[in-house]
Short mmCIF file of C-alpha atoms in Angstrom, two decimals:
data_model
loop_
_atom_site.label_atom_id
_atom_site.label_comp_id
_atom_site.label_asym_id
_atom_site.label_seq_id
_atom_site.Cartn_x
_atom_site.Cartn_y
_atom_site.Cartn_z
CA UNK A 19 -78.17 -133.22 120.51
CA UNK A 20 -79.71 -129.60 120.21
CA UNK A 21 -81.96 -128.38 117.32
CA UNK A 22 -80.47 -125.00 115.67
CA UNK A 23 -83.45 -121.62 116.07
CA UNK A 24 -82.12 -119.74 113.66
CA UNK A 25 -78.44 -118.56 112.89
CA UNK A 26 -77.85 -118.81 117.14
CA UNK A 27 -73.66 -119.45 116.46
CA UNK A 28 -71.80 -121.83 118.78
CA UNK A 29 -71.22 -119.99 122.49
CA UNK A 30 -67.17 -120.26 123.55
CA UNK A 31 -65.36 -118.57 126.05
CA UNK A 32 -61.83 -118.35 125.74
CA UNK A 33 -59.27 -119.16 128.61
CA UNK A 34 -55.93 -118.43 128.86
CA UNK A 35 -53.25 -116.09 131.22
CA UNK A 36 -51.52 -114.19 128.10
CA UNK A 37 -52.86 -111.50 127.70
CA UNK A 38 -51.82 -111.03 123.71
CA UNK A 39 -53.35 -114.32 123.70
CA UNK A 40 -56.93 -113.96 124.86
CA UNK A 41 -57.49 -111.58 122.44
CA UNK A 42 -55.81 -112.51 119.71
CA UNK A 43 -58.57 -116.21 120.18
CA UNK A 44 -61.25 -113.80 121.07
CA UNK A 45 -60.85 -111.94 117.81
CA UNK A 46 -60.08 -115.28 115.32
CA UNK A 47 -62.75 -117.56 117.11
CA UNK A 48 -65.03 -114.17 116.98
CA UNK A 49 -64.22 -113.69 112.98
CA UNK A 50 -65.01 -117.16 112.26
CA UNK A 51 -68.32 -116.87 113.25
CA UNK A 52 -68.26 -117.90 116.30
CA UNK A 53 -69.42 -115.64 119.44
CA UNK A 54 -67.34 -115.61 122.32
CA UNK A 55 -69.29 -114.53 125.17
CA UNK A 56 -66.61 -114.65 128.31
CA UNK A 57 -62.27 -114.75 128.57
CA UNK A 58 -60.42 -116.56 131.69
CA UNK A 59 -57.09 -115.82 133.26
CA UNK A 60 -56.74 -119.65 134.27
CA UNK A 61 -58.16 -122.36 135.54
CA UNK A 62 -60.32 -121.18 138.12
CA UNK A 63 -62.42 -118.95 136.22
CA UNK A 64 -62.88 -120.99 134.01
CA UNK A 65 -64.36 -123.32 136.36
CA UNK A 66 -66.95 -120.70 137.88
CA UNK A 67 -68.00 -119.07 134.34
CA UNK A 68 -68.65 -122.18 132.26
CA UNK A 69 -71.29 -122.73 136.15
CA UNK A 70 -73.38 -120.02 134.87
CA UNK A 71 -73.23 -119.79 131.56
CA UNK A 72 -73.28 -123.31 130.78
CA UNK A 73 -71.58 -122.17 127.03
CA UNK A 74 -70.73 -124.91 123.58
CA UNK A 75 -66.91 -125.33 124.01
CA UNK A 76 -64.16 -124.47 126.02
CA UNK A 77 -61.26 -122.42 124.71
CA UNK A 78 -58.00 -122.95 126.73
CA UNK A 79 -54.50 -123.25 127.35
CA UNK A 80 -52.49 -125.96 129.08
CA UNK A 81 -50.15 -124.19 131.21
CA UNK A 82 -51.78 -121.52 133.45
CA UNK A 83 -51.45 -120.62 137.08
CA UNK A 84 -53.98 -121.05 139.58
CA UNK A 85 -54.97 -124.10 138.24
CA UNK A 86 -54.01 -125.58 134.78
CA UNK A 87 -55.85 -126.43 131.79
CA UNK A 88 -55.65 -130.06 131.86
CA UNK A 89 -57.14 -129.93 136.10
CA UNK A 90 -60.38 -127.33 134.86
CA UNK A 91 -61.28 -129.58 132.27
CA UNK A 92 -61.78 -132.38 134.71
CA UNK A 93 -64.23 -129.76 136.46
CA UNK A 94 -65.64 -128.75 133.86
CA UNK A 95 -66.44 -132.02 132.13
CA UNK A 96 -67.89 -132.28 136.24
CA UNK A 97 -69.67 -129.68 136.00
CA UNK A 98 -71.15 -128.91 132.83
CA UNK A 99 -70.55 -132.77 130.65
CA UNK A 100 -71.68 -131.02 127.21
CA UNK A 101 -69.87 -128.41 127.02
CA UNK A 102 -67.00 -128.78 124.90
CA UNK A 103 -63.40 -128.52 125.66
CA UNK A 104 -60.15 -127.83 123.65
CA UNK A 105 -57.64 -128.04 125.08
CA UNK A 106 -54.46 -125.18 123.22
CA UNK A 107 -50.88 -125.70 124.43
CA UNK A 108 -47.63 -124.50 123.70
CA UNK A 109 -46.01 -128.20 124.64
CA UNK A 110 -45.39 -130.64 121.77
CA UNK A 111 -45.91 -133.52 123.96
CA UNK A 112 -47.13 -136.48 124.22
CA UNK A 113 -47.62 -136.84 127.91
CA UNK A 114 -49.78 -134.71 128.13
CA UNK A 115 -52.16 -135.34 124.97
CA UNK A 116 -52.64 -138.61 127.01
CA UNK A 117 -53.03 -136.28 130.22
CA UNK A 118 -55.77 -133.40 127.92
CA UNK A 119 -57.73 -136.06 126.44
CA UNK A 120 -58.05 -138.48 129.58
CA UNK A 121 -59.31 -135.57 131.74
CA UNK A 122 -62.11 -135.16 128.99
CA UNK A 123 -60.43 -132.97 127.05
CA UNK A 124 -62.49 -133.68 123.60
CA UNK A 125 -59.56 -131.78 121.89
CA UNK A 126 -55.99 -131.01 121.54
CA UNK A 127 -54.31 -128.25 119.21
CA UNK A 128 -51.63 -127.00 119.09
CA UNK A 129 -50.40 -123.13 119.13
CA UNK A 130 -49.34 -123.02 115.42
CA UNK A 131 -52.50 -123.40 114.11
CA UNK A 132 -54.11 -120.44 111.59
CA UNK A 133 -57.14 -119.31 113.28
CA UNK A 134 -58.83 -120.76 110.13
CA UNK A 135 -57.81 -124.23 111.27
CA UNK A 136 -58.27 -123.52 115.28
CA UNK A 137 -62.33 -121.90 113.74
CA UNK A 138 -62.41 -125.62 112.13
CA UNK A 139 -62.16 -127.63 115.25
CA UNK A 140 -63.75 -125.36 116.72
CA UNK A 141 -66.70 -126.62 114.29
CA UNK A 142 -66.35 -129.63 114.86
CA UNK A 143 -68.14 -129.77 117.67
CA UNK A 144 -70.97 -128.11 117.86
CA UNK A 145 -73.72 -129.49 119.39
CA UNK A 146 -75.83 -128.05 115.49
CA UNK A 147 -73.21 -130.57 113.71
CA UNK A 148 -75.43 -133.77 113.26
CA UNK A 149 -77.35 -131.14 111.73
CA UNK A 150 -75.33 -129.14 109.16
CA UNK A 151 -74.52 -132.30 108.39
CA UNK B 20 -29.81 -96.51 106.69
CA UNK B 21 -28.83 -96.71 109.98
CA UNK B 22 -30.04 -99.50 112.48
CA UNK B 23 -32.35 -98.59 114.49
CA UNK B 24 -31.45 -99.29 118.37
CA UNK B 25 -33.43 -102.29 120.27
CA UNK B 26 -34.33 -100.32 122.98
CA UNK B 27 -34.28 -96.32 124.26
CA UNK B 28 -31.54 -97.13 126.77
CA UNK B 29 -29.37 -97.87 123.34
CA UNK B 30 -26.86 -100.67 121.84
CA UNK B 31 -25.94 -101.07 124.58
CA UNK B 32 -29.04 -102.02 126.20
CA UNK B 33 -30.65 -105.50 124.69
CA UNK B 34 -34.12 -106.97 125.29
CA UNK B 35 -34.46 -108.88 128.96
CA UNK B 36 -34.96 -112.03 125.95
CA UNK B 37 -31.62 -110.94 123.90
CA UNK B 38 -29.66 -111.88 127.68
CA UNK B 39 -32.13 -114.41 128.94
CA UNK B 40 -30.63 -117.02 125.09
CA UNK B 41 -27.46 -115.89 125.70
CA UNK B 42 -26.97 -117.53 128.50
CA UNK B 43 -29.09 -120.62 128.14
CA UNK B 44 -27.10 -120.77 124.51
CA UNK B 45 -23.74 -120.53 126.68
CA UNK B 46 -24.90 -123.30 129.58
CA UNK B 47 -25.71 -125.40 126.25
CA UNK B 48 -22.46 -125.38 124.92
CA UNK B 49 -20.91 -125.65 128.17
CA UNK B 50 -23.20 -128.45 129.09
CA UNK B 51 -22.77 -130.18 125.54
CA UNK B 52 -18.57 -130.13 126.01
CA UNK B 53 -19.65 -131.60 129.43
CA UNK B 54 -21.27 -134.58 128.38
CA UNK B 55 -19.58 -135.52 125.12
CA UNK B 56 -16.41 -135.39 127.33
CA UNK B 57 -17.59 -137.02 130.15
CA UNK B 58 -20.14 -140.11 131.13
CA UNK B 59 -20.78 -138.59 134.48
CA UNK B 60 -24.36 -138.68 134.96
CA UNK B 61 -23.77 -135.07 136.15
CA UNK B 62 -22.94 -134.39 132.44
CA UNK B 63 -25.35 -135.36 131.64
CA UNK B 64 -28.36 -134.17 133.54
CA UNK B 65 -26.81 -130.29 133.07
CA UNK B 66 -27.23 -131.11 129.33
CA UNK B 67 -30.70 -132.30 130.01
CA UNK B 68 -31.56 -129.58 132.62
CA UNK B 69 -30.43 -127.05 129.45
CA UNK B 70 -31.95 -128.39 126.76
CA UNK B 71 -35.38 -127.78 128.93
CA UNK B 72 -34.48 -123.87 128.77
CA UNK B 73 -34.19 -124.42 125.54
CA UNK B 74 -37.66 -125.94 125.29
CA UNK B 75 -39.04 -123.19 127.81
CA UNK B 76 -37.53 -119.87 125.52
CA UNK B 77 -39.36 -122.19 121.99
CA UNK B 78 -42.96 -122.21 123.79
CA UNK B 79 -42.67 -118.68 125.99
CA UNK B 80 -41.86 -117.60 121.91
CA UNK B 81 -44.53 -119.12 120.73
CA UNK B 82 -47.22 -117.21 122.49
CA UNK B 83 -46.49 -113.80 120.97
CA UNK B 84 -45.64 -115.67 117.89
CA UNK B 85 -49.21 -116.76 117.71
CA UNK B 86 -51.09 -113.83 118.60
CA UNK B 87 -48.89 -111.41 115.66
CA UNK B 88 -49.10 -114.43 113.65
CA UNK B 89 -53.40 -114.44 114.30
CA UNK B 90 -53.45 -110.47 114.15
CA UNK B 91 -51.65 -110.62 110.28
CA UNK B 92 -54.31 -113.27 109.26
CA UNK B 93 -56.78 -111.24 109.76
CA UNK B 94 -56.21 -108.33 108.72
CA UNK B 95 -54.92 -109.85 105.91
CA UNK B 96 -58.58 -110.85 105.34
CA UNK B 97 -59.85 -107.10 105.21
CA UNK B 98 -56.47 -105.76 103.17
CA UNK B 99 -57.36 -104.75 99.74
CA UNK B 100 -55.16 -107.50 97.99
CA UNK B 101 -53.04 -106.59 95.57
CA UNK B 102 -52.33 -102.90 98.03
CA UNK B 103 -49.36 -102.00 99.71
CA UNK B 104 -51.03 -103.33 102.67
CA UNK B 105 -51.14 -106.51 101.91
CA UNK B 106 -47.78 -107.04 100.90
CA UNK B 107 -46.77 -106.27 103.72
CA UNK B 108 -48.84 -108.76 105.37
CA UNK B 109 -47.85 -111.14 103.65
CA UNK B 110 -43.85 -110.31 104.46
CA UNK B 111 -45.38 -110.95 108.18
CA UNK B 112 -46.29 -112.91 107.80
CA UNK B 113 -43.77 -115.29 105.79
CA UNK B 114 -41.48 -114.38 108.73
CA UNK B 115 -43.28 -115.10 111.43
CA UNK B 116 -43.63 -118.34 109.65
CA UNK B 117 -40.41 -118.15 109.47
CA UNK B 118 -39.82 -118.53 112.92
CA UNK B 119 -42.67 -120.80 113.64
CA UNK B 120 -39.98 -123.47 111.61
CA UNK B 121 -36.81 -122.40 113.47
CA UNK B 122 -38.24 -122.93 117.13
CA UNK B 123 -40.17 -126.32 115.34
CA UNK B 124 -35.68 -127.07 114.43
CA UNK B 125 -35.00 -125.73 118.09
CA UNK B 126 -37.18 -127.74 119.71
CA UNK B 127 -36.51 -130.69 117.77
CA UNK B 128 -33.19 -130.44 118.53
CA UNK B 129 -32.66 -129.86 122.57
CA UNK B 130 -35.90 -133.08 122.78
CA UNK B 131 -32.26 -135.00 120.89
CA UNK B 132 -30.63 -133.50 122.98
CA UNK B 133 -32.34 -134.10 126.34
CA UNK B 134 -33.55 -138.37 125.56
CA UNK B 135 -29.80 -138.27 124.42
CA UNK B 136 -27.98 -137.79 126.94
CA UNK B 137 -31.04 -139.00 129.60
CA UNK B 138 -33.43 -141.71 129.26
CA UNK B 139 -36.30 -140.58 127.79
CA UNK B 140 -40.09 -140.09 130.40
CA UNK B 141 -41.82 -143.23 129.73
#
């Protein structure tokens, strides 16, 4: 657990192949006090950027072209184990949840959640959670 | 009040998603009948495949709906309490949530149809 310095915000990367979803995810997370440092359109881009930026968390869609969210989670956890991964999906399938958690995802959220709820889930994985509590 | 045309081509031109939905609905009804009147595996497979199409369509709609509801949520944070804008936003939000419920029901029905026609995946 890192120590919190001043008003440092959780640094987030948003990953979704739908532009409208990318934009609203970034807007919502920013509005609820998280810092979105990059947005990506697929898992491959996300893995590359995570290596460079070492974000606190990645909020990522599951079904994407090039590299899907499950495979990307595995790669991200290999490259940056401290980065938390919250997978976001429109699919309510138990198999998908099981695969996501097996790949190392820290949370699995349906796209039906409100922005407030999503931000709360992401914040739960803050590296400063222990300090805040 | 005259209804607004759905597209610039007028009433005869429907958005592509409506055609897609109608096609799936037609296939769904046909395959449901086939599955009900026949115990053949091909009828069951077709029923399951159409149910899969319905599920795919539901998921396609969920992405833009998620974006709409997200923007409304943010707009409501900025709207002046009691203002007409806030009221409009609340109506959009309620309507969006109704669509979300409809999609959930549709997905539930299609999943039941799939599991009813085919063995559940382990």
